[in-house]
Short mmCIF file of C-alpha atoms and ligand atoms in Angstrom, two decimals:
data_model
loop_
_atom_site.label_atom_id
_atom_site.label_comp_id
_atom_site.label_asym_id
_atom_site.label_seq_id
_atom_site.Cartn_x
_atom_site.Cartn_y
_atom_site.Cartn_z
CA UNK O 1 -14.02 16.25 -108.42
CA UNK O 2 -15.45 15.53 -105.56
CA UNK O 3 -16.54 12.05 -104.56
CA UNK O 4 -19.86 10.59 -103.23
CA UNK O 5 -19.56 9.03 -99.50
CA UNK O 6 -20.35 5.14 -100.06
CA UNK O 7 -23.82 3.92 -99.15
CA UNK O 8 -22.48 2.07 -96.36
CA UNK O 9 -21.28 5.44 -95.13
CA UNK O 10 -24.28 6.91 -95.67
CA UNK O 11 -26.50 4.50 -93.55
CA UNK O 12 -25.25 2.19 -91.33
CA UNK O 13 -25.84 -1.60 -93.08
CA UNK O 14 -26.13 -0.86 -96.48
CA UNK O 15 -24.04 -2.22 -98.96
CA UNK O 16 -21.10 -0.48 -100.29
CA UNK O 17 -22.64 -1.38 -104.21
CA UNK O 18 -25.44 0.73 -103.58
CA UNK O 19 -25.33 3.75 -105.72
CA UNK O 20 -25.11 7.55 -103.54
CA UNK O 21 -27.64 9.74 -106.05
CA UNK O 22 -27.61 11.82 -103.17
CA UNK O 23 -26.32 12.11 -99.55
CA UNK O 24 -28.55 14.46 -98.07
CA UNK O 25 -31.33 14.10 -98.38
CA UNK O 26 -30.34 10.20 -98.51
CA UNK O 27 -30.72 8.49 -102.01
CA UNK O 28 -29.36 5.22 -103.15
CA UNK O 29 -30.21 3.12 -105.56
CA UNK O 30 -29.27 -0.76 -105.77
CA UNK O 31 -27.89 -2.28 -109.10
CA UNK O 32 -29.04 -5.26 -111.51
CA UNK O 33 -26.59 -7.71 -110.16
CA UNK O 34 -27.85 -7.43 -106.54
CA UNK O 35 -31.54 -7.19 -107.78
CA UNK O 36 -30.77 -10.90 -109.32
CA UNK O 37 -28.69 -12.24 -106.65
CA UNK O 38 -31.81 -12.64 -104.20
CA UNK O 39 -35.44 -13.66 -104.10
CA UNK O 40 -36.66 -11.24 -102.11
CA UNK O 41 -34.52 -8.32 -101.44
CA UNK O 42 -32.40 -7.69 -98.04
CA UNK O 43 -32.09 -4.70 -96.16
CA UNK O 44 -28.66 -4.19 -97.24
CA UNK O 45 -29.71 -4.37 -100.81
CA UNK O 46 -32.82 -2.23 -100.81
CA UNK O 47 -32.75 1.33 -102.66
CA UNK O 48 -33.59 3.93 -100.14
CA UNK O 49 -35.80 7.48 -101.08
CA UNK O 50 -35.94 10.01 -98.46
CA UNK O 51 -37.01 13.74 -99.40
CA UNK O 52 -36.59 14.92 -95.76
CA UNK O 53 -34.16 13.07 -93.37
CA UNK O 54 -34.78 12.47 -90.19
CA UNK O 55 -31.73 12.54 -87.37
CA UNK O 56 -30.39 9.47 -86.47
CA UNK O 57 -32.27 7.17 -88.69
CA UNK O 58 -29.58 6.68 -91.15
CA UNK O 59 -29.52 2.59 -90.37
CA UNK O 60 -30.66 -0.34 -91.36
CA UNK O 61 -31.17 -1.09 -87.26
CA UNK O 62 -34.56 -0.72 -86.08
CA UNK O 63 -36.05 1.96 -84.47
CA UNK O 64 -37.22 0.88 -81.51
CA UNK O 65 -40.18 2.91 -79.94
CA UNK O 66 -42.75 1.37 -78.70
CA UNK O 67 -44.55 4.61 -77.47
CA UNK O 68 -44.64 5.82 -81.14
CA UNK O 69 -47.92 7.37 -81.75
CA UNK O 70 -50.28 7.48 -85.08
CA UNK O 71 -53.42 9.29 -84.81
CA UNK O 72 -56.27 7.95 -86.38
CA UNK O 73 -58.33 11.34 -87.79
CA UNK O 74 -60.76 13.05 -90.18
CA UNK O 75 -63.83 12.01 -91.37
CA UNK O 76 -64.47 8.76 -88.77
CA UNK O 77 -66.79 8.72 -86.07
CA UNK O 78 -64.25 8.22 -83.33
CA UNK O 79 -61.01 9.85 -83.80
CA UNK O 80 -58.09 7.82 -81.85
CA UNK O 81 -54.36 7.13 -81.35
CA UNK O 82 -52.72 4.15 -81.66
CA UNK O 83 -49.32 3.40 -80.24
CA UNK O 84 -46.96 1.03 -82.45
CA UNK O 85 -46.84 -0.80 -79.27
CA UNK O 86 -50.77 -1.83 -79.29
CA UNK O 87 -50.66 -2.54 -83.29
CA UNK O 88 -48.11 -4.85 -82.57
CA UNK O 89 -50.60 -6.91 -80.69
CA UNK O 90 -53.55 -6.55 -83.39
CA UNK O 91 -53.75 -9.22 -85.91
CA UNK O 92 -50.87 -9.07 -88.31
CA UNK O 93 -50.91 -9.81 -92.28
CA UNK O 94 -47.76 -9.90 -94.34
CA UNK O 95 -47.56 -9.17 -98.12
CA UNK O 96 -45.26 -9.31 -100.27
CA UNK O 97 -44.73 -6.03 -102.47
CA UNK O 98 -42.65 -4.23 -105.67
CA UNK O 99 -41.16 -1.24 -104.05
CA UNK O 100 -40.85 1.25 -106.74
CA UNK O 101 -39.92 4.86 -106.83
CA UNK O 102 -41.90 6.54 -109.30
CA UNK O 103 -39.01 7.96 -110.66
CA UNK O 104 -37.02 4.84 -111.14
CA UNK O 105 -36.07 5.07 -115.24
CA UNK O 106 -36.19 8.86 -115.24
CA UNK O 107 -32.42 8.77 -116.91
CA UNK O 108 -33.98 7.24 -119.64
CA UNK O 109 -36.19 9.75 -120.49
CA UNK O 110 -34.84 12.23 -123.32
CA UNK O 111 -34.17 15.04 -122.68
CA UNK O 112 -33.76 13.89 -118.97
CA UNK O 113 -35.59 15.49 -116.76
CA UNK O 114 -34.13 17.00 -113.46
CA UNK O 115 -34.35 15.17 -110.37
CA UNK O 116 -32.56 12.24 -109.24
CA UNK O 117 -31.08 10.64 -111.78
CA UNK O 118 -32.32 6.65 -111.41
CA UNK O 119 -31.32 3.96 -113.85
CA UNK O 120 -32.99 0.62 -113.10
CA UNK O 121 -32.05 0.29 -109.09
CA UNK O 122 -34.91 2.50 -107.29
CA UNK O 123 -36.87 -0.99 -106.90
CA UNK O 124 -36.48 -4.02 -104.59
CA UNK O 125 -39.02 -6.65 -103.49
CA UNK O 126 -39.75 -6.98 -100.15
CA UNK O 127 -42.29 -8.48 -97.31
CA UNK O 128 -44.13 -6.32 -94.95
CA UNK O 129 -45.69 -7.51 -91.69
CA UNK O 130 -48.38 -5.07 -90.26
CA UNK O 131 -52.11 -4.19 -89.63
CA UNK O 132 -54.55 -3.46 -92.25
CA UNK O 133 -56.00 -0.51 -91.98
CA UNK O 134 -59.68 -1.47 -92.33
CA UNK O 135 -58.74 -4.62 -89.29
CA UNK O 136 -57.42 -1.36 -87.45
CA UNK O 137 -60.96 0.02 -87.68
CA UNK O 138 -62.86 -2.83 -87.33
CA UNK O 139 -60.75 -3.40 -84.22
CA UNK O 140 -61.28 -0.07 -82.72
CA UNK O 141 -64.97 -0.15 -83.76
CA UNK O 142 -64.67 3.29 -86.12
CA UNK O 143 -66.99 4.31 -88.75
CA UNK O 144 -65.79 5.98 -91.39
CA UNK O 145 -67.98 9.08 -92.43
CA UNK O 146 -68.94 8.42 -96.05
CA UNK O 147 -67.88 11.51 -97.63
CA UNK O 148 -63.83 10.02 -96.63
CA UNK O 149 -62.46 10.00 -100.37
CA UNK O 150 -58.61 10.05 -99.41
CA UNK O 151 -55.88 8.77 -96.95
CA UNK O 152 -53.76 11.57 -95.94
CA UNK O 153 -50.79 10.84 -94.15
CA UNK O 154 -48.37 12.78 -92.32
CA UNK O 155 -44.49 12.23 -91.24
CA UNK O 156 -42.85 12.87 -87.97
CA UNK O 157 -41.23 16.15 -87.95
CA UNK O 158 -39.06 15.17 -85.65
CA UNK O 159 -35.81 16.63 -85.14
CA UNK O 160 -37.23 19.98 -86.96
CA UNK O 161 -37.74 18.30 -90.60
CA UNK O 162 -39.53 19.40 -93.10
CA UNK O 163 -43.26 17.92 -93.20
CA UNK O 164 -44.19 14.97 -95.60
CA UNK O 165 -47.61 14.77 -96.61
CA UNK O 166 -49.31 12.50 -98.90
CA UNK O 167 -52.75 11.11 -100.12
CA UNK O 168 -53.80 8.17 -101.27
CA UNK O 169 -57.64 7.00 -102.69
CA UNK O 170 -60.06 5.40 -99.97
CA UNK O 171 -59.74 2.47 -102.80
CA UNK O 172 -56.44 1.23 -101.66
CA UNK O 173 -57.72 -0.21 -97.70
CA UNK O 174 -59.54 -2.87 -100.60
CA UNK O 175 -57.62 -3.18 -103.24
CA UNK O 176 -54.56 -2.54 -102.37
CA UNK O 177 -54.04 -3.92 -98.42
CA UNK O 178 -52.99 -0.96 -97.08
CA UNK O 179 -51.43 -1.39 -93.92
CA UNK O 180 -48.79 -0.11 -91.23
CA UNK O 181 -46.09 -1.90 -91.20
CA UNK O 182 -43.64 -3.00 -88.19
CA UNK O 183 -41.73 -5.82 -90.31
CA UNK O 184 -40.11 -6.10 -93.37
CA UNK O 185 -38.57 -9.63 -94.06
CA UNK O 186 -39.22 -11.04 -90.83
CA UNK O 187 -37.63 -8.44 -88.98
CA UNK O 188 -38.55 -5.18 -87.32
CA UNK O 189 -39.23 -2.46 -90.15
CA UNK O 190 -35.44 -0.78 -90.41
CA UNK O 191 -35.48 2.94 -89.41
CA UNK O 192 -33.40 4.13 -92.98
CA UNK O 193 -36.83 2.54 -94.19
CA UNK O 194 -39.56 4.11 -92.23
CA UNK O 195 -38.99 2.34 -88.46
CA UNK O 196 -40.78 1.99 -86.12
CA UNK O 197 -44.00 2.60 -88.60
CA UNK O 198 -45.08 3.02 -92.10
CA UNK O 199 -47.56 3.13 -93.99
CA UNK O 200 -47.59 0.54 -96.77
CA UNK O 201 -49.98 0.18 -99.69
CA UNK O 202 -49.46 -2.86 -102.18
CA UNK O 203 -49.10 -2.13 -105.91
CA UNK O 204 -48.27 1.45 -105.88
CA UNK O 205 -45.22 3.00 -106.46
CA UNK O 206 -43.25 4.21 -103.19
CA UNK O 207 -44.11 7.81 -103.35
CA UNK O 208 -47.10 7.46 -100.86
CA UNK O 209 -45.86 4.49 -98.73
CA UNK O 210 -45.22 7.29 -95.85
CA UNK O 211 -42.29 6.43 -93.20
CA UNK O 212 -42.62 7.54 -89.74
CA UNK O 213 -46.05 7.86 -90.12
CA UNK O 214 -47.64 10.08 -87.31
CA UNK O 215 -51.26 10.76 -88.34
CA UNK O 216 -53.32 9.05 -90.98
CA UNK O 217 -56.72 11.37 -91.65
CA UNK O 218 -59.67 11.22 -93.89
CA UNK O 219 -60.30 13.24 -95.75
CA UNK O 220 -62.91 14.57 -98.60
CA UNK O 221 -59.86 16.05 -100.95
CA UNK O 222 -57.00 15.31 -102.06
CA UNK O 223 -53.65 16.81 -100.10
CA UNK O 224 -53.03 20.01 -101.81
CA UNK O 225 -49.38 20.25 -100.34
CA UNK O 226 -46.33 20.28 -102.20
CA UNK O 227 -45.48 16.69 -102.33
CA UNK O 228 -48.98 15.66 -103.64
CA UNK O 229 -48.94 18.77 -106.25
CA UNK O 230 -46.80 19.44 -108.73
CA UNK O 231 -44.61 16.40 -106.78
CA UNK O 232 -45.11 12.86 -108.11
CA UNK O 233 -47.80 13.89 -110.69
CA UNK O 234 -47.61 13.29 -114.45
CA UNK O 235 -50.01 14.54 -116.85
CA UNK O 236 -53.71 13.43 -117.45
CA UNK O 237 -56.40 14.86 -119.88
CA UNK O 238 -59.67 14.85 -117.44
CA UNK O 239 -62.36 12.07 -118.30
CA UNK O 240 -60.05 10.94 -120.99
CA UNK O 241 -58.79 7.19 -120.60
CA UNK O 242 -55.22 7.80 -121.20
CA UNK O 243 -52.89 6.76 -118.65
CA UNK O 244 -50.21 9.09 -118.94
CA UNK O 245 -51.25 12.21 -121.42
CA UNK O 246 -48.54 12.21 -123.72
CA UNK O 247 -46.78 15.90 -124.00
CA UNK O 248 -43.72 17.50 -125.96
CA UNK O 249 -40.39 16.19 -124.96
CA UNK O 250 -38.44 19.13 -123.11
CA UNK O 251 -41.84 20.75 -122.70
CA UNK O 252 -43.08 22.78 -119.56
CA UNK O 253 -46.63 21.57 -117.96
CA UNK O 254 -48.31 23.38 -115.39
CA UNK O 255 -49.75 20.85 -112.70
CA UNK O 256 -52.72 20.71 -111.03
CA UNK O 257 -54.92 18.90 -109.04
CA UNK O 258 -57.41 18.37 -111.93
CA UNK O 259 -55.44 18.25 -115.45
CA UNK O 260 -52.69 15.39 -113.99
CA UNK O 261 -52.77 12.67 -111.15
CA UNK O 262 -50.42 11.53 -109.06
CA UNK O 263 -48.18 8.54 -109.02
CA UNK O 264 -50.82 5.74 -107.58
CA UNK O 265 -50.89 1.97 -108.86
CA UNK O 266 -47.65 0.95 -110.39
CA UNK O 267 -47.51 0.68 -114.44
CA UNK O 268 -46.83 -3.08 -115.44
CA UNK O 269 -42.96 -3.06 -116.52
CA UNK O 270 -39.96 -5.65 -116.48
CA UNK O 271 -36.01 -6.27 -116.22
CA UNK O 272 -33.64 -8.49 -117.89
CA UNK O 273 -31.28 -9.03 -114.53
CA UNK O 274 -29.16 -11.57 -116.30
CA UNK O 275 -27.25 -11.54 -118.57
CA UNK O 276 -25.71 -7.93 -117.16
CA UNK O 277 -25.51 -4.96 -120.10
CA UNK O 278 -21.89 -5.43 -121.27
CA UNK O 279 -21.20 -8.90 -119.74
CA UNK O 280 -19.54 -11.83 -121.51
CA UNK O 281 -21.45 -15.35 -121.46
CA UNK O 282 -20.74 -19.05 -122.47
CA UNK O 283 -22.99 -20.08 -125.41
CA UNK O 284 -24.49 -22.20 -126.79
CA UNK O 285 -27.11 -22.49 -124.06
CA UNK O 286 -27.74 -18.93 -122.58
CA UNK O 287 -30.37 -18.53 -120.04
CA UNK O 288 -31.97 -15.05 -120.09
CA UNK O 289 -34.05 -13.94 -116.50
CA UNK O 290 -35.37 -11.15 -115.14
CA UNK O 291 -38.44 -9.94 -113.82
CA UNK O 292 -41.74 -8.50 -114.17
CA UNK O 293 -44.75 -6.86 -111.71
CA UNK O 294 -47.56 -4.32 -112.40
CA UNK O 295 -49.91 -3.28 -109.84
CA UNK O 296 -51.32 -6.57 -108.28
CA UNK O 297 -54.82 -5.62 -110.16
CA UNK O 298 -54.56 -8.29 -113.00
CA UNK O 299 -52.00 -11.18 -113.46
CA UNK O 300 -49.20 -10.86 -115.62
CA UNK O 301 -50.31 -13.32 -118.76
CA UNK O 302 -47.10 -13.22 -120.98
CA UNK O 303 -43.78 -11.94 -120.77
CA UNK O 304 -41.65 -12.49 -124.30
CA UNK O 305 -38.12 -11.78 -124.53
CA UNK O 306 -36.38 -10.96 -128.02
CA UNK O 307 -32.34 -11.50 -128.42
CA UNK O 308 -32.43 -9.92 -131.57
CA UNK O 309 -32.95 -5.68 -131.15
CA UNK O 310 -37.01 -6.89 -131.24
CA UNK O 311 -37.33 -8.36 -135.07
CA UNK O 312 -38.48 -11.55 -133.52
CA UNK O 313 -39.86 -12.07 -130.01
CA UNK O 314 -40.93 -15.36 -128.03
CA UNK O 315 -42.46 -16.32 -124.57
CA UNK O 316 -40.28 -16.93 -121.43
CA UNK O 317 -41.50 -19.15 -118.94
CA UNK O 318 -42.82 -17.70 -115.70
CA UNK O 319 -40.80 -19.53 -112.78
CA UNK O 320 -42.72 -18.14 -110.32
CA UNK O 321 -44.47 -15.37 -108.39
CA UNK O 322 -44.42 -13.93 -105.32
CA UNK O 323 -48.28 -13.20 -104.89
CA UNK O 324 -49.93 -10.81 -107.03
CA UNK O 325 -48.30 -7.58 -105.40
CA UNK O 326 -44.63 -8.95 -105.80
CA UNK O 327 -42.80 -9.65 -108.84
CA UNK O 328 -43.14 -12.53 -111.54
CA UNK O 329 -39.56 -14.64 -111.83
CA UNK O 330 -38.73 -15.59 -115.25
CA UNK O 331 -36.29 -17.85 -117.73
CA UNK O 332 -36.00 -17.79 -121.87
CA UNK O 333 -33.63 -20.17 -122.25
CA UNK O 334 -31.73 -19.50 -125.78
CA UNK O 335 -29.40 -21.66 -128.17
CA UNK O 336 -26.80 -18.80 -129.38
CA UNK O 337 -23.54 -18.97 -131.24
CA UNK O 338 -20.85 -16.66 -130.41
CA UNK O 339 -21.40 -12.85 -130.95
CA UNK O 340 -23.05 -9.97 -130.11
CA UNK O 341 -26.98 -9.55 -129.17
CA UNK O 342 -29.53 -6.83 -127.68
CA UNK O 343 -32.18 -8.66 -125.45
CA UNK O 344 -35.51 -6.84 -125.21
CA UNK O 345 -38.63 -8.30 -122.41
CA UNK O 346 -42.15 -6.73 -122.40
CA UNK O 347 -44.72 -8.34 -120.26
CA UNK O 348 -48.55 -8.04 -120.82
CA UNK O 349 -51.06 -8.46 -118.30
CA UNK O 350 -54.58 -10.15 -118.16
CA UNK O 351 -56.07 -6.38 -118.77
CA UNK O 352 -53.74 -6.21 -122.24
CA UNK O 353 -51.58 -3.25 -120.16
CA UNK O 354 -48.13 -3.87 -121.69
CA UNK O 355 -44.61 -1.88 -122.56
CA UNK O 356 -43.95 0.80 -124.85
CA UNK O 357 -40.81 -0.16 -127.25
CA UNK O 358 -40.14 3.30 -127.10
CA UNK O 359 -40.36 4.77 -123.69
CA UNK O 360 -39.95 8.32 -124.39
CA UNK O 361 -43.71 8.36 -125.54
CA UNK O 362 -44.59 9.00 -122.32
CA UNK O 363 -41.85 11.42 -121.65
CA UNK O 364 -42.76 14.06 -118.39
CA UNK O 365 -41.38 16.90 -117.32
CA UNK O 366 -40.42 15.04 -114.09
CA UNK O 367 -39.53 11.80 -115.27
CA UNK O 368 -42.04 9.64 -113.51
CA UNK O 369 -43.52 6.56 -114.65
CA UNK O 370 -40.60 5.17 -116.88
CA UNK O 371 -41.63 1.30 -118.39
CA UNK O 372 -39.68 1.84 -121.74
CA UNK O 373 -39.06 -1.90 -122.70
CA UNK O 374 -34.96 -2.87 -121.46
CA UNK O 375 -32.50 -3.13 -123.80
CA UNK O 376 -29.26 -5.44 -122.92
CA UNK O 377 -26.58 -5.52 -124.85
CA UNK O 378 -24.00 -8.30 -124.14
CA UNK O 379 -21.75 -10.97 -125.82
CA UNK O 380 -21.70 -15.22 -126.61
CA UNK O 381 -18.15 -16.26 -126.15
N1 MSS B 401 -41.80 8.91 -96.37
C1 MSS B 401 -41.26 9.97 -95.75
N2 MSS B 401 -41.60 10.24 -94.46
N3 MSS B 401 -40.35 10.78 -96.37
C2 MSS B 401 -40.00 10.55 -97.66
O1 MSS B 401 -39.22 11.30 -98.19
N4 MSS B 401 -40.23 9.16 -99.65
C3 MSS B 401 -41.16 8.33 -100.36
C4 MSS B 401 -41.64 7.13 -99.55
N5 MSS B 401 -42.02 7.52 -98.22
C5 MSS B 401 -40.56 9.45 -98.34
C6 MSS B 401 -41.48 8.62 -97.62
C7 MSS B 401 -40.63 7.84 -101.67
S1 MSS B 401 -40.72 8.92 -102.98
C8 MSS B 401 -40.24 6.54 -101.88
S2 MSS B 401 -39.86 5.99 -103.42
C9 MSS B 401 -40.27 5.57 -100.74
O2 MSS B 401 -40.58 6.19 -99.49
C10 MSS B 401 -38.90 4.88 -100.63
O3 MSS B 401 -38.91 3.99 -99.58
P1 MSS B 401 -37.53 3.42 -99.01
O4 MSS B 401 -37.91 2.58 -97.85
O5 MSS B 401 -36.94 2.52 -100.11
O6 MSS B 401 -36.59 4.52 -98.75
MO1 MSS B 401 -40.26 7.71 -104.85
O7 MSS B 401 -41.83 7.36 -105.59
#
């Protein structure tokens, strides 16, 4: 058989636990135990997505390129360039953000659908440093023509790769502080992770958070590329208020613009980090943690953990949280004699948006969207 370069041979600084799903293009996802083992996730710890590579940015090192150019285009009244040189000297705002791939879970779908085959690691929690896109505007002094409906955003092609395009709603530059980003955790924005720029927008999944972004445009529509359609859609039943439109597991669906939408806010979800599936623990007192997020829009009200395959359930206690874009810390502290249990955790937010017990009712043909409720199996010596 043939075996997977480690991450850390895959780009420079990651660590070797990281798990290769792919070498090129680059995908690695990070594991429960290093999820847990920090507050906010580090660089060398963060799952990494790329659909198209670009040369030499296989490292956690930052890019450094100050003449980097993003053009500004579309339906405004002044069309401009900005290089990452002159944001750096515009007022800066950090926030603190989920990163999820949309396709983080899709193993757990049944039967699995093809594409990269996540468990729980395509997630990490991290702080961006950048400008807001409306303060960019303001700044500059552009108008934005009111027929602008979408964000499109483009990736460097540099080096000959492919193009990445994406759109986003207007809604996001207020609700969701889109900005482009030069830092993540205090440092300079890592090139493996979209150095020197990217475009970040709080509360969505990563799919449109666009790395070595080159051109942001307005626009009326929609991107009809690839990557915005049949890419990173699930289905949707037009003026119907379902959020995912359920549809035969195994079954074939034929995207488009109008009967599906694409992966925007994040769905609310959560993970049991400790006690690890399969691990051993000292009873009697067993403290169960983990953590939970949705997309910033409503707080998370109640997150209940059940140590018994989800006959009976109780509250945790929320620790703490990390703003309303990152993720919600918490502990259910449990008296248990020795054996075996299955630990469950569904959290509910202020809007009642909660977890299905059964996952698979939202099965897709491209396994996006996964917020099946965890189960953890593991024993009280
Ligand atoms: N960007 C670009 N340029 N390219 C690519 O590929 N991907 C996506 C984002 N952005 C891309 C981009 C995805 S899809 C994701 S997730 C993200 O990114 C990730 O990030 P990191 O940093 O981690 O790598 Mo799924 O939904």
């Amino acid at each position: 058989a043939q075996q997977q370069p480690t991450a850390d041979q895959v780009v420079q600084g990651k660590n070797p636990k990281l798990v290769v799903l792919s070498s090129r293009p680059v995908v690695m996802e990070s594991t429960l135990e290093l999820l847990g083992s920090e507050r906010i996730t580090s660089k060398a710890n963060l799952f990494v997505r790329n659909n198209i590579d670009l040369p030499g940015l296989n490292t956690t090192e930052p890019n450094v390129q100050p003449g980097w150019e993003v053009e500004i285009t579309g339906l405004v009244d002044k069309p401009f360039k900005i290089t990452v040189d002159e944001l750096s000297k515009l007022p800066q705002t950090e926030v603190t953000t989920v990163l999820q791939c949309s396709g983080n879970g899709r193993s757990f779908f049944n039967p699995r659908p093809s594409g990269n085959p996540w468990t729980y690691g395509g997630v990490g929690q991290v702080t961006w440093r950048g400008v807001l896109l409306k303060t960019l505007l303001e700044a500059k002094g552009v108008k934005l023509d009111p027929k602008a409906r979408f964000i499109t955003m483009n990736a460097s092609t540099q080096g000959g790769a492919q193009p990445y395009e994406k759109s986003y709603p207007i809604s996001v530059m207020e609700h969701n502080s889109a900005m482009l980003a030069l830092g993540m955790n205090g440092e300079p924005l890592p090139a493996v992770h979209g150095g020197p720029v990217r475009l970040v927008a709080a509360g969505t999944f990563g799919t449109a958070n666009v790395k070595w972004i080159t051109k942001v445009e307005f626009t009326e529509k929609e991107s009809s590329g690839n990557e915005q359609v049949p890419r990173y859609r699930v289905p949707v039943l037009p003026g119907w208020n379902t959020p995912i439109l359920p549809t035969q597991p195994g079954s074939r669906y034929n995207y488009t613009l109008d009967n599906s939408r694409s992966n925007w806010g994040a769905n609310i979800n959560s993970f049991i980090l400790s006690p690890l599936p399969g691990s051993s623990v000292r009873g009697r007192l067993v403290e169960i943690r983990g953590v939970a997020w949705n997309d910033g829009l409503a707080p998370i009200e109640s997150i209940e953990v059940s140590v018994d395959s989800g006959t009976t359930w109780r509250k945790a206690v929320i620790e703490g949280d990390h703003g309303k874009f990152g993720w919600y810390r918490w502990v259910a502290p449990r008296l248990l004699s020795p054996g075996e249990y299955e630990a469950m955790v569904r959290a509910t937010d202020a809007l009642g948006r909660t977890q299905p017990l059964n996952g698979n009712i939202w099965w897709n043909e491209r396994g996006y969207e996964w917020n099946g409720v965890m189960r953890v199996k593991f024993t009280v010596t």
